PDB file of C-alpha atoms in Angstrom:
ATOM      1  CA  MET A   5     -17.761 -17.982   8.187  1.00  0.00           C
ATOM      2  CA  VAL A   6     -20.808 -18.636   5.522  1.00  0.00           C
ATOM      3  CA  PRO A   7     -19.563 -19.038   1.805  1.00  0.00           C
ATOM      4  CA  GLY A   8     -21.167 -16.511  -0.365  1.00  0.00           C
ATOM      5  CA  SER A   9     -21.370 -13.754   2.156  1.00  0.00           C
ATOM      6  CA  PHE A  10     -18.948 -11.799   1.224  1.00  0.00           C
ATOM      7  CA  ARG A  11     -18.477  -9.822  -2.513  1.00  0.00           C
ATOM      8  CA  GLY A  12     -14.583  -9.780  -2.884  1.00  0.00           C
ATOM      9  CA  VAL A  13     -11.357  -9.233  -1.598  1.00  0.00           C
ATOM     10  CA  ALA A  14      -8.749  -6.278  -1.076  1.00  0.00           C
ATOM     11  CA  PHE A  15      -5.325  -7.083  -0.759  1.00  0.00           C
ATOM     12  CA  ASP A  16      -2.179  -5.205   0.482  1.00  0.00           C
ATOM     13  CA  LEU A  17       0.715  -6.661  -1.311  1.00  0.00           C
ATOM     14  CA  ASP A  18       4.038  -6.495   0.604  1.00  0.00           C
ATOM     15  CA  GLY A  19       4.495  -9.014   3.187  1.00  0.00           C
ATOM     16  CA  THR A  20       0.654 -10.204   2.086  1.00  0.00           C
ATOM     17  CA  LEU A  21      -0.578 -11.546  -1.478  1.00  0.00           C
ATOM     18  CA  LEU A  22       3.485 -10.935  -2.288  1.00  0.00           C
ATOM     19  CA  ARG A  23       5.919 -13.970  -1.038  1.00  0.00           C
ATOM     20  CA  SER A  24       9.271 -12.281   0.352  1.00  0.00           C
ATOM     21  CA  ASP A  25      10.810 -13.016  -2.692  1.00  0.00           C
ATOM     22  CA  HIS A  26       7.620 -10.259  -4.006  1.00  0.00           C
ATOM     23  CA  SER A  27       6.484 -13.058  -6.418  1.00  0.00           C
ATOM     24  CA  VAL A  28       2.467 -14.689  -7.089  1.00  0.00           C
ATOM     25  CA  SER A  29       2.687 -18.462  -5.685  1.00  0.00           C
ATOM     26  CA  PRO A  30       0.823 -20.253  -7.850  1.00  0.00           C
ATOM     27  CA  GLU A  31      -2.122 -21.178  -6.099  1.00  0.00           C
ATOM     28  CA  MET A  32      -3.200 -17.998  -4.816  1.00  0.00           C
ATOM     29  CA  ARG A  33      -3.011 -17.046  -8.685  1.00  0.00           C
ATOM     30  CA  SER A  34      -5.472 -20.056  -9.228  1.00  0.00           C
ATOM     31  CA  LEU A  35      -7.750 -18.765  -6.524  1.00  0.00           C
ATOM     32  CA  CYS A  36      -7.654 -15.216  -7.574  1.00  0.00           C
ATOM     33  CA  SER A  37      -8.878 -16.751 -11.259  1.00  0.00           C
ATOM     34  CA  ALA A  38     -11.425 -18.746  -9.865  1.00  0.00           C
ATOM     35  CA  LEU A  39     -13.080 -16.073  -7.508  1.00  0.00           C
ATOM     36  CA  THR A  40     -12.875 -13.218 -10.635  1.00  0.00           C
ATOM     37  CA  GLY A  41     -14.578 -15.643 -12.795  1.00  0.00           C
ATOM     38  CA  ARG A  42     -16.908 -15.863 -10.350  1.00  0.00           C
ATOM     39  CA  GLY A  43     -18.036 -12.692 -10.767  1.00  0.00           C
ATOM     40  CA  LEU A  44     -15.770 -11.712  -7.451  1.00  0.00           C
ATOM     41  CA  LEU A  45     -14.032  -8.084  -7.134  1.00  0.00           C
ATOM     42  CA  LEU A  46     -10.692  -8.680  -6.196  1.00  0.00           C
ATOM     43  CA  THR A  47      -8.466  -5.235  -5.745  1.00  0.00           C
ATOM     44  CA  LEU A  48      -4.765  -4.305  -4.479  1.00  0.00           C
ATOM     45  CA  ILE A  49      -4.648  -1.524  -1.906  1.00  0.00           C
ATOM     46  CA  SER A  50      -1.252  -0.646  -1.483  1.00  0.00           C
ATOM     47  CA  SER A  51       1.733   1.627  -0.960  1.00  0.00           C
ATOM     48  CA  ARG A  52       3.525   0.612  -3.804  1.00  0.00           C
ATOM     49  CA  PRO A  53       3.371   3.654  -6.548  1.00  0.00           C
ATOM     50  CA  PRO A  54       0.595   3.033  -9.758  1.00  0.00           C
ATOM     51  CA  ARG A  55       2.699   1.744 -12.029  1.00  0.00           C
ATOM     52  CA  SER A  56       3.791  -1.643  -9.538  1.00  0.00           C
ATOM     53  CA  VAL A  57       0.281  -2.083  -8.627  1.00  0.00           C
ATOM     54  CA  GLU A  58      -0.802  -1.918 -12.022  1.00  0.00           C
ATOM     55  CA  GLN A  59       2.086  -5.029 -12.683  1.00  0.00           C
ATOM     56  CA  ILE A  60       1.080  -6.522 -10.243  1.00  0.00           C
ATOM     57  CA  ALA A  61      -2.746  -6.284 -11.229  1.00  0.00           C
ATOM     58  CA  ASP A  62      -2.574  -7.072 -14.543  1.00  0.00           C
ATOM     59  CA  SER A  63      -0.242  -9.927 -14.228  1.00  0.00           C
ATOM     60  CA  LEU A  64      -3.109 -11.547 -12.007  1.00  0.00           C
ATOM     61  CA  GLU A  65      -5.625 -10.123 -14.953  1.00  0.00           C
ATOM     62  CA  LEU A  66      -7.473  -8.113 -12.635  1.00  0.00           C
ATOM     63  CA  GLN A  67     -10.298  -5.240 -13.500  1.00  0.00           C
ATOM     64  CA  GLY A  68     -10.169  -2.830 -11.247  1.00  0.00           C
ATOM     65  CA  PRO A  69     -10.452  -0.166  -9.634  1.00  0.00           C
ATOM     66  CA  TRP A  70      -7.186  -0.121  -7.425  1.00  0.00           C
ATOM     67  CA  ALA A  71      -4.955   2.153  -4.939  1.00  0.00           C
ATOM     68  CA  ALA A  72      -1.669   2.908  -4.521  1.00  0.00           C
ATOM     69  CA  LEU A  73       0.075   5.390  -2.582  1.00  0.00           C
ATOM     70  CA  ASN A  74      -2.061   4.713   0.202  1.00  0.00           C
ATOM     71  CA  GLY A  75      -5.025   5.325  -1.534  1.00  0.00           C
ATOM     72  CA  ALA A  76      -3.814   8.298  -2.965  1.00  0.00           C
ATOM     73  CA  VAL A  77      -4.864   7.270  -5.357  1.00  0.00           C
ATOM     74  CA  VAL A  78      -7.159   5.067  -6.902  1.00  0.00           C
ATOM     75  CA  PHE A  79      -7.040   4.198 -11.009  1.00  0.00           C
ATOM     76  CA  SER A  80      -8.133   1.813 -13.449  1.00  0.00           C
ATOM     77  CA  SER A  81      -7.160  -0.129 -16.442  1.00  0.00           C
ATOM     78  CA  GLY A  82      -5.093   2.302 -18.896  1.00  0.00           C
ATOM     79  CA  ARG A  83      -3.622   4.310 -16.293  1.00  0.00           C
ATOM     80  CA  ARG A  84      -7.480   6.712 -15.441  1.00  0.00           C
ATOM     81  CA  ILE A  85      -7.097   8.104 -12.135  1.00  0.00           C
ATOM     82  CA  LEU A  86     -10.490   8.234 -10.790  1.00  0.00           C
ATOM     83  CA  ASP A  87      -9.470   9.925  -7.179  1.00  0.00           C
ATOM     84  CA  ARG A  88      -6.462  11.803  -5.692  1.00  0.00           C
ATOM     85  CA  SER A  89      -5.561  13.516  -2.919  1.00  0.00           C
ATOM     86  CA  PRO A  90      -2.683  15.701  -2.611  1.00  0.00           C
ATOM     87  CA  LEU A  91      -0.524  16.565   0.547  1.00  0.00           C
ATOM     88  CA  PRO A  92      -0.231  20.080   1.270  1.00  0.00           C
ATOM     89  CA  GLU A  93       1.949  21.647  -0.767  1.00  0.00           C
ATOM     90  CA  ALA A  94       3.413  24.629   2.171  1.00  0.00           C
ATOM     91  CA  THR A  95       4.384  20.689   4.558  1.00  0.00           C
ATOM     92  CA  VAL A  96       5.913  19.679   1.369  1.00  0.00           C
ATOM     93  CA  GLU A  97       8.038  22.223   1.061  1.00  0.00           C
ATOM     94  CA  GLN A  98       9.138  22.634   5.154  1.00  0.00           C
ATOM     95  CA  ILE A  99       9.508  18.244   4.807  1.00  0.00           C
ATOM     96  CA  LEU A 100      11.674  18.913   2.023  1.00  0.00           C
ATOM     97  CA  ALA A 101      13.531  21.864   3.672  1.00  0.00           C
ATOM     98  CA  ARG A 102      14.303  19.656   7.130  1.00  0.00           C
ATOM     99  CA  TYR A 103      15.253  15.975   5.949  1.00  0.00           C
ATOM    100  CA  GLY A 104      16.760  16.732   1.848  1.00  0.00           C
ATOM    101  CA  ARG A 105      20.007  17.167   3.117  1.00  0.00           C
ATOM    102  CA  ASP A 106      19.485  14.483   6.096  1.00  0.00           C
ATOM    103  CA  GLU A 107      21.693  11.313   4.873  1.00  0.00           C
ATOM    104  CA  ARG A 108      19.742   9.624   7.765  1.00  0.00           C
ATOM    105  CA  VAL A 109      16.721   9.355   4.789  1.00  0.00           C
ATOM    106  CA  SER A 110      16.109   8.678   2.057  1.00  0.00           C
ATOM    107  CA  LEU A 111      13.203  11.043   0.203  1.00  0.00           C
ATOM    108  CA  ASN A 112      10.492  10.177  -1.937  1.00  0.00           C
ATOM    109  CA  LEU A 113       7.856  11.900  -4.114  1.00  0.00           C
ATOM    110  CA  TYR A 114       4.833  10.722  -5.620  1.00  0.00           C
ATOM    111  CA  ALA A 115       3.256  12.428  -8.328  1.00  0.00           C
ATOM    112  CA  GLY A 116       0.407  10.562  -9.836  1.00  0.00           C
ATOM    113  CA  PHE A 117       2.309   8.021 -12.079  1.00  0.00           C
ATOM    114  CA  ASP A 118       5.248   9.636 -11.299  1.00  0.00           C
ATOM    115  CA  TRP A 119       8.100   8.776  -8.516  1.00  0.00           C
ATOM    116  CA  ILE A 120      10.882  11.325  -7.815  1.00  0.00           C
ATOM    117  CA  VAL A 121      14.172  11.153  -6.137  1.00  0.00           C
ATOM    118  CA  GLN A 122      17.176  13.371  -4.979  1.00  0.00           C
ATOM    119  CA  ALA A 123      19.520  10.167  -5.733  1.00  0.00           C
ATOM    120  CA  ALA A 124      19.874   6.768  -6.520  1.00  0.00           C
ATOM    121  CA  ASP A 125      21.408   5.829  -3.006  1.00  0.00           C
ATOM    122  CA  ARG A 126      21.116   2.372  -1.891  1.00  0.00           C
ATOM    123  CA  ARG A 127      18.082   2.461  -0.222  1.00  0.00           C
ATOM    124  CA  VAL A 128      16.172   3.532  -3.181  1.00  0.00           C
ATOM    125  CA  ARG A 129      18.445   0.931  -5.357  1.00  0.00           C
ATOM    126  CA  ALA A 130      16.267  -1.345  -2.613  1.00  0.00           C
ATOM    127  CA  GLU A 131      13.279   0.215  -3.387  1.00  0.00           C
ATOM    128  CA  ALA A 132      13.356  -0.109  -7.186  1.00  0.00           C
ATOM    129  CA  ASP A 133      13.958  -3.247  -6.900  1.00  0.00           C
ATOM    130  CA  ILE A 134      11.224  -4.389  -5.172  1.00  0.00           C
ATOM    131  CA  VAL A 135       8.548  -2.369  -7.165  1.00  0.00           C
ATOM    132  CA  GLY A 136       9.936  -2.906 -10.342  1.00  0.00           C
ATOM    133  CA  PHE A 137      10.913   0.509 -11.803  1.00  0.00           C
ATOM    134  CA  ALA A 138      13.653   2.783 -11.384  1.00  0.00           C
ATOM    135  CA  PRO A 139      12.532   6.550  -9.881  1.00  0.00           C
ATOM    136  CA  THR A 140      12.896   9.866 -11.894  1.00  0.00           C
ATOM    137  CA  VAL A 141      16.610  11.182  -9.889  1.00  0.00           C
ATOM    138  CA  ASP A 142      15.802  15.121  -9.971  1.00  0.00           C
ATOM    139  CA  ALA A 143      18.611  16.790  -7.664  1.00  0.00           C
ATOM    140  CA  GLY A 144      16.721  19.315  -5.140  1.00  0.00           C
ATOM    141  CA  PHE A 145      13.341  18.001  -6.588  1.00  0.00           C
ATOM    142  CA  ALA A 146      13.330  21.245  -8.478  1.00  0.00           C
ATOM    143  CA  SER A 147      10.581  20.371 -11.252  1.00  0.00           C
ATOM    144  CA  ARG A 148       8.335  18.753  -8.680  1.00  0.00           C
ATOM    145  CA  PRO A 149       4.558  18.144  -9.225  1.00  0.00           C
ATOM    146  CA  VAL A 150       2.083  18.266  -6.761  1.00  0.00           C
ATOM    147  CA  THR A 151       2.636  15.033  -4.803  1.00  0.00           C
ATOM    148  CA  GLU A 152       0.203  12.944  -3.110  1.00  0.00           C
ATOM    149  CA  LYS A 153       3.094  10.828  -1.189  1.00  0.00           C
ATOM    150  CA  LEU A 154       6.172  11.344   0.263  1.00  0.00           C
ATOM    151  CA  LEU A 155       8.019   8.120   1.991  1.00  0.00           C
ATOM    152  CA  MET A 156      11.376   8.411   4.035  1.00  0.00           C
ATOM    153  CA  ILE A 157      12.980   5.586   4.082  1.00  0.00           C
ATOM    154  CA  THR A 158      15.550   4.813   7.451  1.00  0.00           C
ATOM    155  CA  ASP A 159      18.115   2.447   7.663  1.00  0.00           C
ATOM    156  CA  GLU A 160      16.929  -0.980   8.952  1.00  0.00           C
ATOM    157  CA  GLY A 161      16.594  -1.527  12.806  1.00  0.00           C
ATOM    158  CA  HIS A 162      17.248   2.524  12.800  1.00  0.00           C
ATOM    159  CA  CYS A 163      15.911   3.296  16.724  1.00  0.00           C
ATOM    160  CA  ASP A 164      14.521   6.452  16.362  1.00  0.00           C
ATOM    161  CA  ASN A 165      12.045   5.212  13.734  1.00  0.00           C
ATOM    162  CA  ALA A 166       8.837   5.743  15.598  1.00  0.00           C
ATOM    163  CA  ARG A 167      10.132   9.140  17.075  1.00  0.00           C
ATOM    164  CA  LEU A 168      11.043  10.652  13.873  1.00  0.00           C
ATOM    165  CA  ALA A 169       7.275   9.504  12.615  1.00  0.00           C
ATOM    166  CA  LYS A 170       5.377  11.240  15.317  1.00  0.00           C
ATOM    167  CA  GLU A 171       8.177  14.135  14.679  1.00  0.00           C
ATOM    168  CA  LEU A 172       6.429  14.058  11.089  1.00  0.00           C
ATOM    169  CA  ALA A 173       2.966  13.574  12.330  1.00  0.00           C
ATOM    170  CA  ALA A 174       3.466  16.722  14.733  1.00  0.00           C
ATOM    171  CA  LEU A 175       4.421  19.177  11.500  1.00  0.00           C
ATOM    172  CA  ASP A 176       0.725  19.146  10.292  1.00  0.00           C
ATOM    173  CA  ASP A 177      -2.525  18.128  10.779  1.00  0.00           C
ATOM    174  CA  GLY A 178      -2.943  17.702   7.434  1.00  0.00           C
ATOM    175  CA  ILE A 179      -1.320  15.124   6.858  1.00  0.00           C
ATOM    176  CA  ALA A 180      -1.533  11.290   7.709  1.00  0.00           C
ATOM    177  CA  VAL A 181       1.487   9.655   8.686  1.00  0.00           C
ATOM    178  CA  ALA A 182       2.056   5.441   9.079  1.00  0.00           C
ATOM    179  CA  ARG A 183       4.901   2.554   8.565  1.00  0.00           C
ATOM    180  CA  SER A 184       4.232  -0.089   5.861  1.00  0.00           C
ATOM    181  CA  LYS A 185       7.365  -1.496   7.226  1.00  0.00           C
ATOM    182  CA  ASP A 186       9.674  -0.244  10.497  1.00  0.00           C
ATOM    183  CA  ASN A 187      12.004   1.744   8.709  1.00  0.00           C
ATOM    184  CA  TYR A 188       9.366   2.837   5.897  1.00  0.00           C
ATOM    185  CA  ILE A 189       7.573   6.563   6.935  1.00  0.00           C
ATOM    186  CA  GLU A 190       5.060   6.893   5.403  1.00  0.00           C
ATOM    187  CA  MET A 191       2.691  11.000   4.579  1.00  0.00           C
ATOM    188  CA  THR A 192      -0.523  11.265   2.582  1.00  0.00           C
ATOM    189  CA  ARG A 193      -3.668  13.704   2.804  1.00  0.00           C
ATOM    190  CA  SER A 194      -4.560  13.730   6.515  1.00  0.00           C
ATOM    191  CA  ARG A 195      -8.098  11.360   6.479  1.00  0.00           C
ATOM    192  CA  ILE A 196      -7.084  10.174   3.324  1.00  0.00           C
ATOM    193  CA  ASP A 197      -5.964   5.947   3.590  1.00  0.00           C
ATOM    194  CA  LYS A 198      -6.671   2.595   2.843  1.00  0.00           C
ATOM    195  CA  GLY A 199     -10.448   2.087   4.080  1.00  0.00           C
ATOM    196  CA  ARG A 200     -11.373   5.318   2.793  1.00  0.00           C
ATOM    197  CA  ALA A 201      -9.827   3.996  -0.478  1.00  0.00           C
ATOM    198  CA  LEU A 202     -11.811   0.474   0.422  1.00  0.00           C
ATOM    199  CA  ALA A 203     -14.683   2.410   0.371  1.00  0.00           C
ATOM    200  CA  PHE A 204     -14.373   4.585  -2.195  1.00  0.00           C
ATOM    201  CA  ILE A 205     -12.883   1.091  -4.718  1.00  0.00           C
ATOM    202  CA  ALA A 206     -16.356  -0.760  -3.656  1.00  0.00           C
ATOM    203  CA  GLU A 207     -19.138   1.679  -4.515  1.00  0.00           C
ATOM    204  CA  ARG A 208     -17.811   2.037  -7.791  1.00  0.00           C
ATOM    205  CA  ARG A 209     -18.590  -1.717  -7.867  1.00  0.00           C
ATOM    206  CA  GLY A 210     -22.147  -1.166  -6.159  1.00  0.00           C
ATOM    207  CA  LEU A 211     -20.503  -2.672  -3.653  1.00  0.00           C
ATOM    208  CA  SER A 212     -20.416  -1.526   0.289  1.00  0.00           C
ATOM    209  CA  ALA A 213     -16.892  -1.519   2.157  1.00  0.00           C
ATOM    210  CA  ARG A 214     -18.950  -3.946   4.417  1.00  0.00           C
ATOM    211  CA  GLU A 215     -19.738  -6.997   1.590  1.00  0.00           C
ATOM    212  CA  MET A 216     -15.334  -6.933   1.189  1.00  0.00           C
ATOM    213  CA  VAL A 217     -12.802  -9.333   2.846  1.00  0.00           C
ATOM    214  CA  ALA A 218      -9.799  -7.241   3.604  1.00  0.00           C
ATOM    215  CA  VAL A 219      -5.626  -8.375   4.189  1.00  0.00           C
ATOM    216  CA  GLY A 220      -3.055  -6.310   5.208  1.00  0.00           C
ATOM    217  CA  ASP A 221      -0.051  -7.176   7.618  1.00  0.00           C
ATOM    218  CA  GLY A 222       1.300  -3.019   8.527  1.00  0.00           C
ATOM    219  CA  GLU A 223       0.009  -0.280  10.354  1.00  0.00           C
ATOM    220  CA  ASN A 224      -1.100   1.673   7.659  1.00  0.00           C
ATOM    221  CA  ASP A 225      -3.123  -1.405   6.562  1.00  0.00           C
ATOM    222  CA  ILE A 226      -5.371  -0.444   9.948  1.00  0.00           C
ATOM    223  CA  PRO A 227      -7.605   1.762   8.680  1.00  0.00           C
ATOM    224  CA  MET A 228      -8.789  -0.908   6.288  1.00  0.00           C
ATOM    225  CA  LEU A 229      -9.548  -3.679   7.753  1.00  0.00           C
ATOM    226  CA  LYS A 230     -11.628  -1.392  10.355  1.00  0.00           C
ATOM    227  CA  ALA A 231     -13.797  -0.593   7.137  1.00  0.00           C
ATOM    228  CA  CYS A 232     -14.139  -4.343   5.262  1.00  0.00           C
ATOM    229  CA  GLY A 233     -16.809  -6.910   6.693  1.00  0.00           C
ATOM    230  CA  LEU A 234     -14.369  -9.438   8.006  1.00  0.00           C
ATOM    231  CA  PRO A 235     -10.568  -8.325   8.375  1.00  0.00           C
ATOM    232  CA  ILE A 236      -7.800 -10.728   8.193  1.00  0.00           C
ATOM    233  CA  ALA A 237      -4.379 -10.116   9.809  1.00  0.00           C
ATOM    234  CA  MET A 238      -0.613 -11.891   8.721  1.00  0.00           C
ATOM    235  CA  GLY A 239       0.686 -13.440  11.614  1.00  0.00           C
ATOM    236  CA  HIS A 240       4.015 -11.205  11.588  1.00  0.00           C
ATOM    237  CA  SER A 241       1.662  -8.241  11.518  1.00  0.00           C
ATOM    238  CA  PRO A 242       1.828  -6.047  14.150  1.00  0.00           C
ATOM    239  CA  GLN A 243      -0.270  -6.373  17.549  1.00  0.00           C
ATOM    240  CA  ALA A 244      -2.071  -3.118  16.842  1.00  0.00           C
ATOM    241  CA  LEU A 245      -3.414  -4.653  13.560  1.00  0.00           C
ATOM    242  CA  LYS A 246      -3.856  -8.062  14.864  1.00  0.00           C
ATOM    243  CA  GLN A 247      -6.398  -6.171  17.312  1.00  0.00           C
ATOM    244  CA  VAL A 248      -8.938  -4.992  14.868  1.00  0.00           C
ATOM    245  CA  ALA A 249      -8.583  -8.748  12.871  1.00  0.00           C
ATOM    246  CA  GLU A 250     -11.523 -11.503  12.899  1.00  0.00           C
ATOM    247  CA  LEU A 251      -8.986 -13.474  11.881  1.00  0.00           C
ATOM    248  CA  VAL A 252      -5.266 -13.587  11.964  1.00  0.00           C
ATOM    249  CA  VAL A 253      -2.991 -16.594   9.104  1.00  0.00           C
ATOM    250  CA  GLY A 254       0.381 -17.303   9.077  1.00  0.00           C
ATOM    251  CA  SER A 255       3.015 -16.287   6.642  1.00  0.00           C
ATOM    252  CA  ASN A 256       3.060 -14.799   3.773  1.00  0.00           C
ATOM    253  CA  ASP A 257       5.082 -17.247   2.785  1.00  0.00           C
ATOM    254  CA  ASP A 258       3.180 -20.671   3.763  1.00  0.00           C
ATOM    255  CA  SER A 259      -0.515 -21.525   2.225  1.00  0.00           C
ATOM    256  CA  SER A 260      -2.788 -20.175   4.890  1.00  0.00           C
ATOM    257  CA  LEU A 261      -4.388 -16.888   3.369  1.00  0.00           C
ATOM    258  CA  THR A 262      -4.797 -19.042   0.571  1.00  0.00           C
ATOM    259  CA  ASP A 263      -6.785 -21.592   2.090  1.00  0.00           C
ATOM    260  CA  ALA A 264      -8.677 -19.348   4.556  1.00  0.00           C
ATOM    261  CA  LEU A 265      -9.882 -17.626   1.362  1.00  0.00           C
ATOM    262  CA  SER A 266     -11.201 -20.509   0.018  1.00  0.00           C
ATOM    263  CA  ARG A 267     -12.532 -21.687   3.131  1.00  0.00           C
ATOM    264  CA  ILE A 268     -14.210 -18.043   3.528  1.00  0.00           C
ATOM    265  CA  PHE A 269     -15.448 -18.194  -0.515  1.00  0.00           C
ATOM    266  CA  GLY A 270     -16.210 -21.859  -0.806  1.00  0.00           C
ATOM    267  CA  ALA A 271     -13.438 -22.378  -3.446  1.00  0.00           C
ATOM    268  CA  ALA A 272     -10.463 -24.999  -3.622  1.00  0.00           C
ATOM    269  CA  ALA A 273      -6.913 -23.803  -4.678  1.00  0.00           C
ATOM    270  CA  ALA A 274      -4.962 -25.314  -7.015  1.00  0.00           C
ATOM    271  CA  ARG A 275      -1.841 -27.367  -5.749  1.00  0.00           C
TER     272      ARG A 275
END
């Protein structure tokens, strides 16, 4: 790893840039400030909704662009949407009709900067605590707009999560299904993923994806790590992600990622 070989970093958020309490460590904040001060591109590419990504980007004083909803929405400061890829409307209707009344799951609909649910149940409330804002409640999704992502949340440890993900993927080859957590099943338009988002963002800044380092910890990060020049996986990542990584670091609660990036970019993080 030669300092100066890469022009920026793309971060996944939960389990990667963010610690378990959903905060950014002081050391990582210092490093991000040092790298942006050198003109490097630091971007966020997350499954989180745009409003949540925006909050974190603003707190780190990042210039963007950034990607939300697994890459289905790419946006910049001022909530200017640069690229959006809605799901096939017929497939959305099919999923809502099939699972909308299933108490084993909580369905979440994302449209631009809007997050819509049928009811603020315990799973939805837990997600709201994580992302930092509450959704709009619309029983039956009566006023549903064009949708970029559906999120299905089940209970943790639910034994049928893998089967359910396969079942959803089989509904329509026009959608991509990925799990960002064991109990989070995310649906976006086919061929819309974090790898595509990384390429789009890099190009907007006059770079290629191969000039970027990318870091993640979930199945949905695999396309992003495959697209970048230096893929890094967190130590708790699934084996499928570790297999595409060139470097595996430790926990999001220790300094291993900060230390690795400091070595890669020849920057010292403040302690």
